[in-house]
mmCIF file of C-alpha atoms in Angstrom:
data_model
loop_
_atom_site.group_PDB
_atom_site.id
_atom_site.type_symbol
_atom_site.label_atom_id
_atom_site.label_comp_id
_atom_site.label_asym_id
_atom_site.label_seq_id
_atom_site.Cartn_x
_atom_site.Cartn_y
_atom_site.Cartn_z
ATOM 1 C CA UNK A 1 82.966 112.212 -75.486
ATOM 2 C CA UNK A 2 79.327 112.541 -74.755
ATOM 3 C CA UNK A 3 76.830 112.117 -78.306
ATOM 4 C CA UNK A 4 73.233 113.381 -77.856
ATOM 5 C CA UNK A 5 71.514 111.327 -80.500
ATOM 6 C CA UNK A 6 73.903 107.680 -80.243
ATOM 7 C CA UNK A 7 74.398 108.236 -83.958
ATOM 8 C CA UNK A 8 78.302 107.848 -84.910
ATOM 9 C CA UNK A 9 79.989 108.645 -88.056
ATOM 10 C CA UNK A 10 82.626 108.888 -89.516
ATOM 11 C CA UNK A 11 84.853 110.279 -92.480
ATOM 12 C CA UNK A 12 87.811 109.843 -93.867
ATOM 13 C CA UNK A 13 89.128 112.072 -96.778
ATOM 14 C CA UNK A 14 91.355 110.358 -99.223
ATOM 15 C CA UNK A 15 94.119 113.391 -100.469
ATOM 16 C CA UNK A 16 95.923 114.029 -103.636
ATOM 17 C CA UNK A 17 99.261 113.151 -101.470
ATOM 18 C CA UNK A 18 97.841 109.715 -100.617
ATOM 19 C CA UNK A 19 97.272 110.359 -96.697
ATOM 20 C CA UNK A 20 94.131 109.437 -94.949
ATOM 21 C CA UNK A 21 92.739 111.978 -92.599
ATOM 22 C CA UNK A 22 90.066 111.078 -90.262
ATOM 23 C CA UNK A 23 87.221 112.291 -88.196
ATOM 24 C CA UNK A 24 83.607 112.291 -86.976
ATOM 25 C CA UNK A 25 80.896 113.878 -86.184
ATOM 26 C CA UNK A 26 80.926 116.087 -82.713
ATOM 27 C CA UNK A 27 77.718 116.549 -81.283
ATOM 28 C CA UNK A 28 76.635 119.416 -79.366
ATOM 29 C CA UNK A 29 73.370 120.048 -77.083
ATOM 30 C CA UNK A 30 73.094 123.091 -79.123
ATOM 31 C CA UNK A 31 72.054 120.666 -82.686
ATOM 32 C CA UNK A 32 73.024 123.291 -84.708
ATOM 33 C CA UNK A 33 76.513 123.743 -83.340
ATOM 34 C CA UNK A 34 77.296 120.044 -84.457
ATOM 35 C CA UNK A 35 79.733 119.673 -87.292
ATOM 36 C CA UNK A 36 79.755 116.225 -89.409
ATOM 37 C CA UNK A 37 82.368 113.968 -89.872
ATOM 38 C CA UNK A 38 82.738 114.962 -92.958
ATOM 39 C CA UNK A 39 83.860 118.776 -92.064
ATOM 40 C CA UNK A 40 85.742 117.110 -89.523
ATOM 41 C CA UNK A 41 87.623 115.246 -91.444
ATOM 42 C CA UNK A 42 88.065 117.721 -94.468
ATOM 43 C CA UNK A 43 89.460 119.890 -91.709
ATOM 44 C CA UNK A 44 92.210 117.872 -89.973
ATOM 45 C CA UNK A 45 93.270 117.857 -93.466
ATOM 46 C CA UNK A 46 93.811 121.378 -94.398
ATOM 47 C CA UNK A 47 94.764 121.705 -90.460
ATOM 48 C CA UNK A 48 97.764 119.096 -91.988
ATOM 49 C CA UNK A 49 98.633 121.544 -94.562
ATOM 50 C CA UNK A 50 96.777 119.153 -97.290
ATOM 51 C CA UNK A 51 94.893 121.229 -100.819
ATOM 52 C CA UNK A 52 93.909 118.504 -103.138
ATOM 53 C CA UNK A 53 91.406 115.592 -102.260
ATOM 54 C CA UNK A 54 90.216 112.394 -104.390
ATOM 55 C CA UNK A 55 87.426 111.444 -102.420
ATOM 56 C CA UNK A 56 86.327 110.728 -99.045
ATOM 57 C CA UNK A 57 84.145 107.758 -97.388
ATOM 58 C CA UNK A 58 81.768 108.175 -94.779
ATOM 59 C CA UNK A 59 80.175 105.571 -92.898
ATOM 60 C CA UNK A 60 77.929 104.960 -90.413
ATOM 61 C CA UNK A 61 75.906 102.002 -88.106
ATOM 62 C CA UNK A 62 72.847 102.794 -89.720
ATOM 63 C CA UNK A 63 70.727 100.449 -92.370
ATOM 64 C CA UNK A 64 71.243 102.105 -95.512
ATOM 65 C CA UNK A 65 74.589 104.672 -95.947
ATOM 66 C CA UNK A 66 74.738 107.882 -95.028
ATOM 67 C CA UNK A 67 74.095 110.954 -97.320
ATOM 68 C CA UNK A 68 76.676 114.169 -96.321
ATOM 69 C CA UNK A 69 74.116 116.731 -95.479
ATOM 70 C CA UNK A 70 73.469 119.784 -97.882
ATOM 71 C CA UNK A 71 75.899 121.823 -95.663
ATOM 72 C CA UNK A 72 78.662 119.232 -95.829
ATOM 73 C CA UNK A 73 77.949 118.927 -99.384
ATOM 74 C CA UNK A 74 78.241 123.047 -100.142
ATOM 75 C CA UNK A 75 81.629 123.061 -98.059
ATOM 76 C CA UNK A 76 83.379 119.486 -99.925
ATOM 77 C CA UNK A 77 82.646 121.150 -103.243
ATOM 78 C CA UNK A 78 84.361 124.273 -102.348
ATOM 79 C CA UNK A 79 86.968 122.223 -102.484
ATOM 80 C CA UNK A 80 86.577 119.349 -105.049
ATOM 81 C CA UNK A 81 83.216 119.486 -107.154
ATOM 82 C CA UNK A 82 83.989 115.970 -108.702
ATOM 83 C CA UNK A 83 85.448 114.339 -105.208
ATOM 84 C CA UNK A 84 84.155 110.580 -104.851
ATOM 85 C CA UNK A 85 82.475 109.846 -102.327
ATOM 86 C CA UNK A 86 82.274 106.232 -100.749
ATOM 87 C CA UNK A 87 78.981 105.745 -98.581
ATOM 88 C CA UNK A 88 79.298 102.467 -95.993
ATOM 89 C CA UNK A 89 77.382 101.091 -93.386
ATOM 90 C CA UNK A 90 79.323 99.461 -90.387
ATOM 91 C CA UNK A 91 78.051 96.287 -92.464
ATOM 92 C CA UNK A 92 79.487 96.506 -95.660
ATOM 93 C CA UNK A 93 76.706 97.787 -97.613
ATOM 94 C CA UNK A 94 78.320 100.464 -99.995
ATOM 95 C CA UNK A 95 77.398 103.903 -102.369
ATOM 96 C CA UNK A 96 79.940 105.597 -104.427
ATOM 97 C CA UNK A 97 79.485 108.359 -106.562
ATOM 98 C CA UNK A 98 80.396 111.731 -107.744
ATOM 99 C CA UNK A 99 79.796 114.497 -105.488
ATOM 100 C CA UNK A 100 78.848 116.628 -109.023
ATOM 101 C CA UNK A 101 76.006 114.107 -109.361
ATOM 102 C CA UNK A 102 75.218 113.782 -105.824
ATOM 103 C CA UNK A 103 74.401 117.946 -105.481
ATOM 104 C CA UNK A 104 74.211 118.745 -109.018
ATOM 105 C CA UNK A 105 73.408 122.724 -107.580
ATOM 106 C CA UNK A 106 76.886 123.103 -105.411
ATOM 107 C CA UNK A 107 77.156 127.145 -105.259
ATOM 108 C CA UNK A 108 80.578 127.055 -106.528
ATOM 109 C CA UNK A 109 83.211 129.826 -106.012
ATOM 110 C CA UNK A 110 81.214 132.095 -104.339
ATOM 111 C CA UNK A 111 84.788 133.949 -102.484
ATOM 112 C CA UNK A 112 86.061 133.699 -106.190
ATOM 113 C CA UNK A 113 84.508 137.342 -107.284
ATOM 114 C CA UNK A 114 83.883 138.792 -103.428
ATOM 115 C CA UNK A 115 86.203 141.383 -102.912
ATOM 116 C CA UNK A 116 87.559 140.968 -99.423
ATOM 117 C CA UNK A 117 90.096 143.856 -99.184
#
């Protein structure tokens, strides 16, 4: 796969079923179409019929543990606003946070009250 930025991020979501599903960022020449590793992992888990999620780990070859983008935080909050986020570097630096603390202003349940008929 061609990587435009050469910045590789990996993610793995831990499901309540104990399954662990991995993903990596998928870049596109049109940067807005790039998909973050967190969303790739979560989509792969959902495609595999997983519905309940406990934690997600995100790792990159960076000086500091990467922080999920606001889009990723919103996306993850739709599945579990209290998801445990493990952020790490390939050299072993690690931070563990709760998504609700990392993204306190998440818009929750947008579709909950929508009339989709």
